[in-house]
Coordinates of N, CA and C in Angstrom, one line a residue:
Chain A
X1 N 70.2 -192.6 -89.3 CA 69.9 -192.4 -87.9 C 68.4 -192.6 -87.8
X2 N 67.9 -193.0 -86.6 CA 66.5 -193.3 -86.4 C 65.7 -192.0 -86.1
X3 N 64.5 -192.0 -86.7 CA 63.6 -190.9 -86.3 C 63.2 -191.0 -84.9
X4 N 62.7 -192.2 -84.5 CA 62.1 -192.4 -83.2 C 62.9 -193.4 -82.4
X5 N 63.1 -193.2 -81.2 CA 63.8 -194.2 -80.4 C 63.2 -194.3 -79.0
X6 N 62.8 -195.5 -78.6 CA 62.1 -195.8 -77.4 C 63.1 -196.0 -76.3
X7 N 62.7 -195.8 -75.1 CA 63.5 -195.9 -73.8 C 62.5 -196.2 -72.7
X8 N 62.7 -197.4 -71.9 CA 64.0 -198.1 -72.0 C 63.9 -199.2 -73.1
X9 N 64.9 -200.0 -73.4 CA 64.8 -201.0 -74.3 C 64.0 -202.2 -73.7
X10 N 64.1 -202.4 -72.5 CA 63.4 -203.4 -71.8 C 62.9 -203.1 -70.5
X11 N 61.7 -203.5 -70.1 CA 61.0 -203.1 -68.9 C 60.3 -204.3 -68.2
X12 N 60.6 -204.6 -67.0 CA 59.9 -205.7 -66.3 C 59.3 -205.2 -65.1
X13 N 57.9 -205.5 -64.9 CA 57.2 -205.0 -63.8 C 56.3 -206.0 -63.3
X14 N 55.7 -205.8 -62.1 CA 54.8 -206.8 -61.5 C 53.4 -206.3 -61.9
X15 N 52.6 -207.3 -62.1 CA 51.1 -207.1 -62.5 C 50.5 -206.1 -61.5
X16 N 49.8 -205.2 -62.1 CA 49.2 -204.1 -61.2 C 49.9 -202.8 -61.1
X17 N 51.2 -202.9 -61.5 CA 52.1 -201.7 -61.5 C 51.7 -200.9 -62.8
X18 N 52.2 -199.6 -62.9 CA 52.2 -198.9 -64.0 C 53.4 -199.0 -64.9
X19 N 53.3 -198.9 -66.1 CA 54.5 -199.0 -67.0 C 54.6 -197.8 -67.8
X20 N 55.8 -197.2 -67.8 CA 56.0 -196.0 -68.7 C 57.2 -196.1 -69.6
X21 N 56.8 -195.8 -70.9 CA 57.8 -196.0 -72.0 C 57.9 -194.7 -72.7
X22 N 59.1 -194.3 -73.0 CA 59.4 -193.0 -73.6 C 59.8 -193.2 -75.1
X23 N 59.6 -192.1 -75.9 CA 60.0 -192.0 -77.2 C 60.6 -190.7 -77.6
X24 N 61.8 -190.7 -78.1 CA 62.3 -189.3 -78.6 C 62.5 -189.5 -80.1
X25 N 62.2 -188.3 -80.7 CA 62.3 -188.3 -82.2 C 63.2 -187.0 -82.6
X26 N 63.6 -186.9 -83.9 CA 64.5 -185.9 -84.3 C 63.9 -184.8 -85.0
X27 N 63.0 -185.0 -86.0 CA 62.5 -183.9 -86.7 C 61.1 -183.5 -86.3
X28 N 60.6 -182.5 -86.8 CA 59.2 -182.0 -86.4 C 58.2 -182.9 -87.1
X29 N 57.1 -183.1 -86.4 CA 56.1 -184.1 -86.8 C 54.7 -183.5 -86.7
X30 N 53.8 -184.0 -87.4 CA 52.4 -183.6 -87.2 C 51.6 -184.6 -86.4
X31 N 52.2 -185.8 -86.3 CA 51.5 -186.8 -85.4 C 52.5 -187.9 -84.9
X32 N 52.2 -188.5 -83.9 CA 53.0 -189.7 -83.5 C 52.0 -190.8 -83.1
X33 N 52.5 -192.0 -83.3 CA 51.6 -193.2 -83.1 C 52.5 -194.1 -82.2
X34 N 51.6 -194.9 -81.5 CA 52.2 -196.0 -80.7 C 51.5 -197.3 -81.1
X35 N 52.3 -198.3 -81.3 CA 51.9 -199.7 -81.7 C 52.4 -200.7 -80.7
X36 N 51.7 -201.8 -80.7 CA 52.1 -202.9 -79.9 C 52.3 -204.1 -80.7
X37 N 53.3 -205.0 -80.3 CA 53.5 -206.2 -81.0 C 53.6 -207.4 -80.1
X38 N 52.8 -208.3 -80.2 CA 53.0 -209.6 -79.4 C 54.1 -210.4 -80.1
X39 N 54.7 -211.2 -79.3 CA 55.9 -211.9 -79.8 C 55.6 -212.6 -81.2
X40 N 56.4 -212.3 -82.1 CA 56.3 -212.9 -83.5 C 55.1 -212.7 -84.3
X41 N 54.3 -211.6 -83.9 CA 53.0 -211.4 -84.6 C 53.1 -210.0 -85.2
X42 N 52.0 -209.6 -85.8 CA 52.0 -208.3 -86.5 C 51.8 -207.2 -85.4
X43 N 52.0 -205.9 -85.8 CA 51.8 -204.8 -85.0 C 50.3 -204.3 -84.9
X44 N 50.0 -203.8 -83.8 CA 48.6 -203.4 -83.6 C 48.6 -201.9 -83.2
X45 N 47.9 -201.1 -83.9 CA 47.8 -199.6 -83.6 C 47.2 -199.5 -82.3
X46 N 47.8 -198.7 -81.4 CA 47.2 -198.4 -80.2 C 46.6 -197.0 -80.1
X47 N 47.3 -195.9 -80.5 CA 46.9 -194.6 -80.3 C 47.7 -193.7 -81.2
X48 N 47.0 -192.6 -81.7 CA 47.6 -191.5 -82.5 C 47.4 -190.2 -81.7
X49 N 48.5 -189.4 -81.5 CA 48.5 -188.2 -81.0 C 48.9 -187.1 -81.9
X50 N 48.2 -186.1 -82.1 CA 48.5 -185.1 -83.0 C 49.4 -184.0 -82.4
X51 N 50.2 -183.3 -83.2 CA 51.2 -182.3 -82.7 C 50.6 -181.2 -81.9
X52 N 49.3 -181.0 -82.0 CA 48.7 -179.9 -81.3 C 47.9 -180.5 -80.0
X53 N 48.1 -181.7 -79.8 CA 47.6 -182.4 -78.6 C 48.8 -182.5 -77.5
X54 N 48.5 -182.5 -76.3 CA 49.5 -182.7 -75.3 C 49.3 -184.0 -74.6
X55 N 48.1 -184.5 -74.5 CA 47.8 -185.7 -73.9 C 46.6 -186.4 -74.5
X56 N 46.6 -187.8 -74.5 CA 45.4 -188.5 -75.0 C 45.3 -189.8 -74.2
X57 N 44.0 -190.1 -74.0 CA 43.8 -191.3 -73.3 C 43.0 -192.4 -74.1
X58 N 43.2 -193.6 -73.8 CA 42.4 -194.7 -74.5 C 42.5 -195.8 -73.5
X59 N 41.4 -196.0 -72.8 CA 41.3 -197.2 -71.8 C 42.4 -196.9 -70.7
X60 N 43.2 -197.9 -70.5 CA 44.4 -197.9 -69.5 C 45.5 -197.2 -70.1
X61 N 45.4 -196.7 -71.3 CA 46.6 -196.1 -72.0 C 46.6 -194.5 -71.9
X62 N 47.7 -194.0 -71.6 CA 47.8 -192.4 -71.5 C 49.1 -192.2 -72.3
X63 N 48.9 -191.3 -73.3 CA 50.1 -190.9 -74.1 C 50.2 -189.3 -74.0
X64 N 51.4 -188.9 -73.8 CA 51.7 -187.5 -73.8 C 52.7 -187.2 -75.0
X65 N 52.6 -185.9 -75.4 CA 53.5 -185.4 -76.4 C 54.1 -184.0 -76.1
X66 N 55.3 -183.9 -76.0 CA 56.0 -182.7 -75.8 C 56.8 -182.3 -77.0
X67 N 56.2 -181.4 -77.8 CA 56.9 -181.2 -79.1 C 58.2 -180.3 -78.9
X68 N 58.2 -179.6 -77.8 CA 59.4 -178.7 -77.6 C 60.6 -179.6 -77.2
X69 N 60.4 -180.7 -76.5 CA 61.4 -181.7 -76.2 C 61.5 -182.9 -77.2
X70 N 60.6 -182.8 -78.1 CA 60.6 -183.9 -79.2 C 60.6 -185.3 -78.5
X71 N 59.5 -185.4 -77.6 CA 59.4 -186.7 -76.9 C 58.0 -187.0 -76.6
X72 N 57.7 -188.3 -76.5 CA 56.4 -188.8 -76.1 C 56.5 -189.8 -75.1
X73 N 55.5 -190.0 -74.3 CA 55.5 -191.1 -73.4 C 54.2 -191.9 -73.4
X74 N 54.3 -193.2 -73.3 CA 53.2 -194.1 -73.2 C 53.1 -194.7 -71.8
X75 N 52.0 -194.5 -71.1 CA 51.8 -195.0 -69.7 C 50.7 -196.0 -69.8
X76 N 51.0 -197.2 -69.3 CA 50.0 -198.3 -69.2 C 49.7 -198.4 -67.7
X77 N 48.5 -198.2 -67.2 CA 48.1 -198.2 -65.8 C 47.6 -199.6 -65.5
X78 N 47.8 -200.0 -64.3 CA 47.3 -201.2 -63.7 C 47.6 -202.4 -64.7
X79 N 48.8 -202.6 -65.0 CA 49.3 -203.6 -66.0 C 48.8 -204.9 -65.7
X80 N 48.6 -205.7 -66.8 CA 48.2 -207.0 -66.7 C 49.3 -207.9 -67.4
X81 N 49.2 -209.2 -67.2 CA 50.2 -210.1 -67.8 C 50.0 -210.0 -69.4
X82 N 48.8 -209.8 -69.7 CA 48.5 -209.8 -71.2 C 49.0 -208.6 -71.9
X83 N 49.5 -207.6 -71.1 CA 50.2 -206.4 -71.7 C 51.6 -206.7 -72.1
X84 N 52.1 -207.9 -71.7 CA 53.5 -208.3 -72.1 C 53.6 -208.3 -73.6
X85 N 54.5 -207.4 -74.2 CA 54.6 -207.2 -75.6 C 55.7 -206.2 -75.8
X86 N 56.0 -206.0 -77.2 CA 56.9 -204.9 -77.4 C 56.1 -203.8 -78.0
X87 N 56.5 -202.5 -77.5 CA 55.8 -201.3 -77.9 C 56.7 -200.4 -78.7
X88 N 56.2 -199.9 -79.8 CA 56.8 -199.0 -80.7 C 56.2 -197.7 -80.9
X89 N 57.1 -196.7 -81.0 CA 56.5 -195.4 -81.4 C 56.8 -195.3 -82.9
X90 N 56.0 -194.5 -83.6 CA 56.2 -194.4 -85.0 C 55.9 -192.9 -85.4
X91 N 56.8 -192.4 -86.2 CA 56.7 -191.0 -86.6 C 56.9 -190.8 -88.1
X92 N 56.0 -190.0 -88.7 CA 56.3 -189.8 -90.2 C 57.4 -188.9 -90.4
X93 N 58.3 -189.3 -91.3 CA 59.4 -188.3 -91.5 C 59.0 -187.2 -92.6
X94 N 57.7 -187.3 -93.1 CA 57.2 -186.3 -93.9 C 55.9 -185.8 -93.4
X95 N 55.7 -184.5 -93.5 CA 54.5 -183.9 -93.0 C 53.3 -184.0 -94.0
X96 N 53.7 -184.4 -95.2 CA 52.7 -184.4 -96.2 C 52.3 -185.9 -96.7
X97 N 53.1 -186.7 -96.4 CA 52.8 -188.1 -96.8 C 53.2 -189.1 -95.8
X98 N 52.3 -190.2 -95.8 CA 52.5 -191.3 -94.7 C 53.5 -192.2 -95.1
X99 N 54.0 -192.2 -96.3 CA 54.8 -193.4 -96.7 C 56.1 -193.6 -96.1
X100 N 56.6 -192.6 -95.3 CA 57.9 -192.8 -94.6 C 57.7 -192.8 -93.2
X101 N 56.7 -193.5 -92.7 CA 56.6 -193.6 -91.2 C 57.7 -194.5 -90.8
X102 N 58.4 -194.0 -89.7 CA 59.6 -194.7 -89.2 C 59.3 -195.2 -87.8
X103 N 59.6 -196.5 -87.6 CA 59.4 -197.2 -86.3 C 60.7 -197.0 -85.5
X104 N 60.5 -196.8 -84.2 CA 61.7 -197.0 -83.3 C 62.0 -198.5 -83.0
X105 N 63.0 -198.8 -82.3 CA 63.5 -200.1 -82.0 C 62.6 -200.9 -81.1
X106 N 61.8 -200.1 -80.3 CA 60.8 -200.7 -79.4 C 61.2 -200.9 -78.0
X107 N 60.2 -201.0 -77.1 CA 60.4 -201.3 -75.7 C 59.8 -202.6 -75.4
X108 N 60.6 -203.5 -74.9 CA 60.1 -204.9 -74.7 C 59.6 -204.9 -73.2
X109 N 58.2 -205.0 -73.0 CA 57.6 -205.0 -71.6 C 57.2 -206.4 -71.2
X110 N 57.7 -206.7 -70.0 CA 57.3 -208.0 -69.4 C 56.5 -207.7 -68.1
X111 N 55.3 -208.2 -68.0 CA 54.5 -208.0 -66.8 C 54.4 -209.4 -66.2
X112 N 54.9 -209.4 -64.9 CA 55.0 -210.6 -64.2 C 53.7 -210.9 -63.4
X113 N 53.1 -212.0 -63.5 CA 51.8 -212.2 -62.8 C 52.1 -212.3 -61.3
Chain B
X1 N 41.7 -210.3 -85.5 CA 42.0 -210.1 -87.0 C 42.0 -208.6 -87.3
X2 N 43.0 -208.2 -88.1 CA 43.2 -206.9 -88.5 C 42.6 -206.5 -89.9
X3 N 42.1 -207.5 -90.6 CA 41.8 -207.4 -91.9 C 42.8 -207.5 -93.0
X4 N 44.0 -207.8 -92.5 CA 45.2 -208.0 -93.4 C 45.7 -209.4 -93.2
X5 N 45.6 -210.2 -94.2 CA 46.0 -211.6 -94.2 C 47.3 -211.9 -94.9
X6 N 48.2 -212.5 -94.3 CA 49.5 -212.9 -95.0 C 49.6 -214.4 -95.1
X7 N 50.1 -214.9 -96.2 CA 50.3 -216.3 -96.3 C 51.6 -216.5 -97.1
X8 N 52.5 -217.6 -96.7 CA 52.2 -218.4 -95.6 C 52.6 -217.7 -94.3
X9 N 52.3 -218.4 -93.2 CA 52.8 -217.9 -91.9 C 54.2 -218.2 -91.6
X10 N 54.7 -219.4 -92.1 CA 56.0 -219.7 -91.9 C 56.5 -220.3 -93.3
X11 N 57.8 -220.0 -93.6 CA 58.4 -220.5 -94.8 C 59.9 -220.8 -94.6
X12 N 60.3 -222.0 -95.0 CA 61.7 -222.3 -95.0 C 62.0 -222.6 -96.5
X13 N 63.1 -221.9 -96.9 CA 63.5 -222.0 -98.3 C 65.0 -222.0 -98.4
X14 N 65.4 -222.8 -99.4 CA 66.9 -222.8 -99.7 C 67.3 -221.6 -100.6
X15 N 68.6 -221.4 -100.6 CA 69.1 -220.2 -101.3 C 68.9 -220.2 -102.8
X16 N 68.6 -221.4 -103.3 CA 68.4 -221.4 -104.8 C 66.9 -221.4 -105.1
X17 N 66.0 -221.4 -104.1 CA 64.6 -221.5 -104.4 C 64.0 -220.2 -104.8
X18 N 62.8 -220.3 -105.4 CA 62.0 -219.1 -105.7 C 60.7 -219.3 -105.0
X19 N 60.3 -218.4 -104.2 CA 59.0 -218.4 -103.5 C 58.4 -217.0 -103.5
X20 N 57.1 -217.0 -103.1 CA 56.4 -215.7 -103.0 C 55.6 -215.6 -101.7
X21 N 55.6 -214.5 -101.2 CA 54.8 -214.1 -100.0 C 53.6 -213.4 -100.5
X22 N 52.4 -213.7 -99.9 CA 51.1 -213.0 -100.3 C 50.5 -212.2 -99.2
X23 N 50.0 -211.1 -99.6 CA 49.3 -210.2 -98.6 C 47.9 -209.8 -99.2
X24 N 46.9 -209.9 -98.4 CA 45.6 -209.4 -98.9 C 44.9 -208.6 -97.8
X25 N 44.4 -207.5 -98.3 CA 43.6 -206.7 -97.3 C 42.1 -206.5 -97.7
X26 N 41.2 -206.5 -96.7 CA 39.8 -206.4 -96.9 C 39.3 -205.1 -96.3
X27 N 40.2 -204.1 -96.3 CA 39.8 -202.9 -95.5 C 39.5 -201.7 -96.4
X28 N 39.6 -201.9 -97.8 CA 39.4 -200.9 -98.7 C 40.5 -199.8 -98.8
X29 N 41.7 -200.2 -98.3 CA 42.7 -199.3 -98.3 C 43.4 -199.2 -99.7
X30 N 44.1 -198.2 -99.9 CA 44.8 -198.0 -101.2 C 46.3 -197.9 -101.0
X31 N 46.9 -197.9 -99.8 CA 48.3 -198.0 -99.6 C 48.7 -199.3 -99.0
X32 N 49.8 -199.9 -99.5 CA 50.2 -201.2 -98.9 C 51.7 -201.1 -98.8
X33 N 52.2 -201.9 -97.8 CA 53.6 -201.8 -97.4 C 54.2 -203.2 -97.2
X34 N 55.5 -203.4 -97.4 CA 56.2 -204.6 -96.9 C 57.3 -204.0 -95.9
X35 N 57.4 -204.7 -94.8 CA 58.4 -204.4 -93.8 C 59.2 -205.6 -93.6
X36 N 60.5 -205.5 -93.1 CA 61.3 -206.5 -92.7 C 61.6 -206.3 -91.2
X37 N 61.4 -207.4 -90.4 CA 61.8 -207.2 -89.0 C 62.8 -208.4 -88.6
X38 N 64.0 -207.9 -88.5 CA 65.0 -208.9 -88.1 C 65.3 -208.8 -86.5
X39 N 65.8 -209.8 -86.0 CA 66.0 -209.9 -84.6 C 66.9 -208.7 -84.1
X40 N 66.5 -208.0 -83.1 CA 67.3 -206.9 -82.5 C 67.6 -205.8 -83.5
X41 N 66.7 -205.6 -84.4 CA 66.7 -204.5 -85.3 C 65.4 -203.8 -85.4
X42 N 65.4 -202.5 -85.6 CA 64.1 -201.8 -85.9 C 63.4 -202.3 -87.1
X43 N 62.1 -202.0 -87.1 CA 61.3 -202.4 -88.3 C 61.8 -201.6 -89.5
X44 N 62.1 -202.4 -90.6 CA 62.6 -201.7 -91.8 C 61.6 -201.6 -92.9
X45 N 61.3 -200.4 -93.4 CA 60.3 -200.3 -94.5 C 61.1 -200.7 -95.8
X46 N 60.4 -201.6 -96.6 CA 61.0 -202.1 -97.8 C 60.4 -201.4 -99.0
X47 N 59.1 -201.5 -99.1 CA 58.4 -201.1 -100.3 C 57.1 -200.4 -99.9
X48 N 56.7 -199.5 -100.7 CA 55.3 -198.8 -100.5 C 54.7 -198.7 -101.8
X49 N 53.3 -199.1 -101.8 CA 52.6 -198.9 -103.0 C 51.3 -198.0 -102.6
X50 N 51.0 -197.1 -103.5 CA 50.0 -196.1 -103.3 C 49.1 -196.3 -104.5
X51 N 47.8 -196.7 -104.4 CA 46.9 -196.9 -105.6 C 47.8 -197.7 -106.6
X52 N 48.3 -198.7 -106.2 CA 49.0 -199.8 -107.1 C 50.4 -199.3 -107.7
X53 N 50.7 -198.1 -107.4 CA 52.0 -197.6 -107.9 C 53.0 -197.7 -106.9
X54 N 54.2 -198.1 -107.2 CA 55.2 -198.2 -106.1 C 55.8 -196.7 -105.9
X55 N 55.8 -196.3 -104.6 CA 56.3 -195.0 -104.3 C 57.6 -195.0 -103.6
X56 N 57.9 -196.2 -103.1 CA 59.1 -196.3 -102.2 C 59.8 -197.6 -102.5
X57 N 61.1 -197.6 -102.7 CA 61.9 -198.8 -102.7 C 63.1 -198.4 -101.9
X58 N 63.1 -198.9 -100.7 CA 64.1 -198.4 -99.7 C 65.4 -199.1 -99.9
X59 N 66.0 -199.1 -101.0 CA 67.3 -199.7 -101.3 C 67.3 -201.1 -101.0
X60 N 66.3 -201.8 -101.4 CA 66.1 -203.2 -101.2 C 66.8 -203.9 -102.3
X61 N 67.5 -205.0 -102.0 CA 68.3 -205.8 -103.1 C 67.3 -206.4 -104.0
X62 N 67.7 -206.6 -105.3 CA 66.8 -207.1 -106.3 C 66.3 -208.4 -106.2
X63 N 66.9 -209.2 -105.3 CA 66.4 -210.6 -104.9 C 65.0 -210.6 -104.3
X64 N 64.6 -209.3 -103.9 CA 63.2 -209.1 -103.4 C 62.5 -208.4 -104.5
X65 N 61.4 -208.9 -105.0 CA 60.7 -208.2 -106.1 C 59.2 -208.1 -105.7
X66 N 58.6 -206.9 -105.5 CA 57.2 -206.8 -105.1 C 56.4 -206.7 -106.3
X67 N 55.1 -207.0 -106.2 CA 54.1 -206.9 -107.1 C 52.9 -206.5 -106.5
X68 N 52.1 -205.5 -107.1 CA 50.9 -205.1 -106.6 C 49.8 -205.0 -107.7
X69 N 49.1 -206.2 -107.9 CA 48.2 -206.2 -109.1 C 46.9 -205.4 -108.9
X70 N 46.6 -205.2 -107.7 CA 45.5 -204.3 -107.4 C 45.6 -203.8 -105.9
X71 N 44.7 -202.9 -105.5 CA 44.8 -202.3 -104.2 C 44.7 -203.3 -103.0
X72 N 44.1 -204.4 -103.3 CA 43.9 -205.4 -102.2 C 44.9 -206.4 -102.0
X73 N 45.8 -206.6 -103.0 CA 46.8 -207.6 -103.0 C 48.2 -207.1 -103.2
X74 N 49.1 -207.8 -102.4 CA 50.5 -207.3 -102.6 C 51.3 -208.7 -102.4
X75 N 52.3 -208.8 -103.3 CA 53.1 -210.0 -103.3 C 54.6 -209.6 -102.9
X76 N 55.4 -210.5 -102.5 CA 56.8 -210.3 -102.5 C 57.5 -211.6 -103.0
X77 N 58.0 -211.3 -104.2 CA 58.6 -212.5 -104.8 C 60.2 -212.7 -104.4
X78 N 60.6 -213.8 -104.0 CA 61.8 -214.0 -103.4 C 62.7 -215.0 -104.3
X79 N 63.9 -214.7 -104.6 CA 64.8 -215.6 -105.3 C 66.2 -215.4 -104.9
X80 N 66.9 -216.5 -104.9 CA 68.4 -216.6 -104.4 C 68.6 -215.7 -103.2
X81 N 67.8 -216.0 -102.2 CA 68.1 -215.3 -100.9 C 69.3 -215.7 -100.3
X82 N 69.6 -215.0 -99.2 CA 70.8 -215.3 -98.4 C 70.4 -215.6 -97.0
X83 N 71.1 -216.4 -96.2 CA 70.7 -216.6 -94.8 C 70.4 -215.3 -94.0
X84 N 71.0 -214.2 -94.3 CA 70.7 -213.1 -93.5 C 69.4 -212.4 -93.8
X85 N 68.8 -212.9 -94.9 CA 67.4 -212.5 -95.2 C 66.4 -213.1 -94.4
X86 N 66.7 -214.0 -93.5 CA 65.8 -214.7 -92.6 C 65.3 -213.6 -91.6
X87 N 64.0 -213.6 -91.5 CA 63.3 -212.5 -90.8 C 61.9 -212.6 -90.8
X88 N 61.2 -211.8 -90.1 CA 59.7 -211.8 -90.1 C 59.3 -210.7 -91.1
X89 N 58.6 -211.0 -92.1 CA 58.2 -210.0 -93.2 C 56.7 -209.7 -92.9
X90 N 56.6 -208.3 -92.7 CA 55.2 -207.9 -92.3 C 54.6 -207.1 -93.5
X91 N 53.3 -207.3 -93.7 CA 52.6 -206.5 -94.7 C 51.7 -205.6 -93.9
X92 N 51.5 -204.4 -94.4 CA 50.5 -203.5 -93.8 C 49.8 -202.7 -94.9
X93 N 48.6 -202.1 -94.4 CA 47.9 -201.3 -95.4 C 47.4 -200.1 -94.6
X94 N 47.0 -199.1 -95.3 CA 46.5 -197.9 -94.7 C 45.7 -197.1 -95.7
X95 N 45.1 -196.1 -95.3 CA 44.5 -195.1 -96.2 C 45.5 -194.5 -97.1
X96 N 45.1 -193.9 -98.2 CA 46.1 -193.3 -99.2 C 47.2 -192.4 -98.5
X97 N 48.3 -192.2 -99.1 CA 49.4 -191.6 -98.5 C 49.3 -190.2 -98.2
X98 N 48.2 -189.5 -98.9 CA 48.1 -188.1 -98.5 C 47.3 -187.8 -97.3
X99 N 46.8 -188.9 -96.7 CA 46.2 -188.8 -95.4 C 47.2 -189.1 -94.2
X100 N 47.9 -188.1 -93.8 CA 49.0 -188.4 -93.0 C 48.5 -188.8 -91.6
X101 N 47.3 -188.5 -91.2 CA 46.8 -188.9 -89.9 C 46.0 -190.2 -90.0
X102 N 46.8 -191.2 -90.4 CA 46.2 -192.5 -90.6 C 47.0 -193.6 -89.8
X103 N 46.5 -194.7 -89.7 CA 47.2 -195.8 -89.0 C 47.4 -197.0 -89.9
X104 N 48.4 -197.7 -89.7 CA 48.7 -198.8 -90.5 C 48.0 -200.0 -89.8
X105 N 47.5 -200.9 -90.6 CA 47.0 -202.2 -90.1 C 47.9 -203.3 -90.7
X106 N 48.4 -204.2 -89.7 CA 49.4 -205.1 -90.1 C 48.9 -206.5 -90.2
X107 N 49.5 -207.3 -91.0 CA 49.2 -208.7 -91.1 C 50.0 -209.4 -90.0
X108 N 49.8 -210.6 -89.8 CA 50.5 -211.5 -88.7 C 51.9 -211.8 -89.1
X109 N 52.3 -211.6 -90.4 CA 53.7 -211.7 -90.7 C 54.0 -213.2 -91.3
X110 N 55.0 -213.3 -92.0 CA 55.5 -214.5 -92.5 C 57.0 -214.7 -91.9
X111 N 57.1 -215.7 -91.2 CA 58.5 -216.0 -90.6 C 59.2 -216.8 -91.7
X112 N 60.3 -216.1 -92.2 CA 61.1 -216.7 -93.3 C 62.3 -217.2 -92.8
X113 N 62.7 -218.4 -93.1 CA 64.1 -218.9 -92.7 C 64.7 -219.5 -94.0
X114 N 65.9 -218.8 -94.3 CA 66.6 -219.2 -95.5 C 67.8 -220.1 -95.0
X115 N 67.8 -221.3 -95.6 CA 68.8 -222.3 -95.2 C 69.8 -222.5 -96.4

């Protein structure tokens, strides 16, 4: 079974709108990360949020973490066509070692110009 | 550029061929990873190396053979692959594994097609 799972699987919005993606996970974690992947390319790290943080911002990105619900959300404000990509949450299955970070299946975001 | 370079970017090989994928990182990291990304499937962790020692082999078939000669280089040797092995193979690196609050830096991937 997957540690992290994104929702929705696919999202299509108009340029300028906000995009919200959610991630649910199963076991307790000490941090959660979001990555982005342009089609057929490598993943790029976007943001890391620690378990003692509730919200974090980076430019047009806003990430929230609710450890009681074991969920996180990624909000992209004022979306641009260049934001079209797949977005993954990643959670370590171990609190002491990074080697078992598990990626969710991703949300495919399409931003229509 | 993420500081992680994979070659080749594309590879087509027959089922009887032997080929190798190469990954090189210039970030001073000590952990390196191989991932497989197939269509409509989550990213699958294949192998993990920490300070050149393999720490994880995620039940990967023996037709995939990793090699990590030093902390900057990682190879994936391929032989007698199957068509279902066609996928995007991604290499990543990070700080040592005991630093749990770290991020992975990914290469651009090798698109492998087995015919």
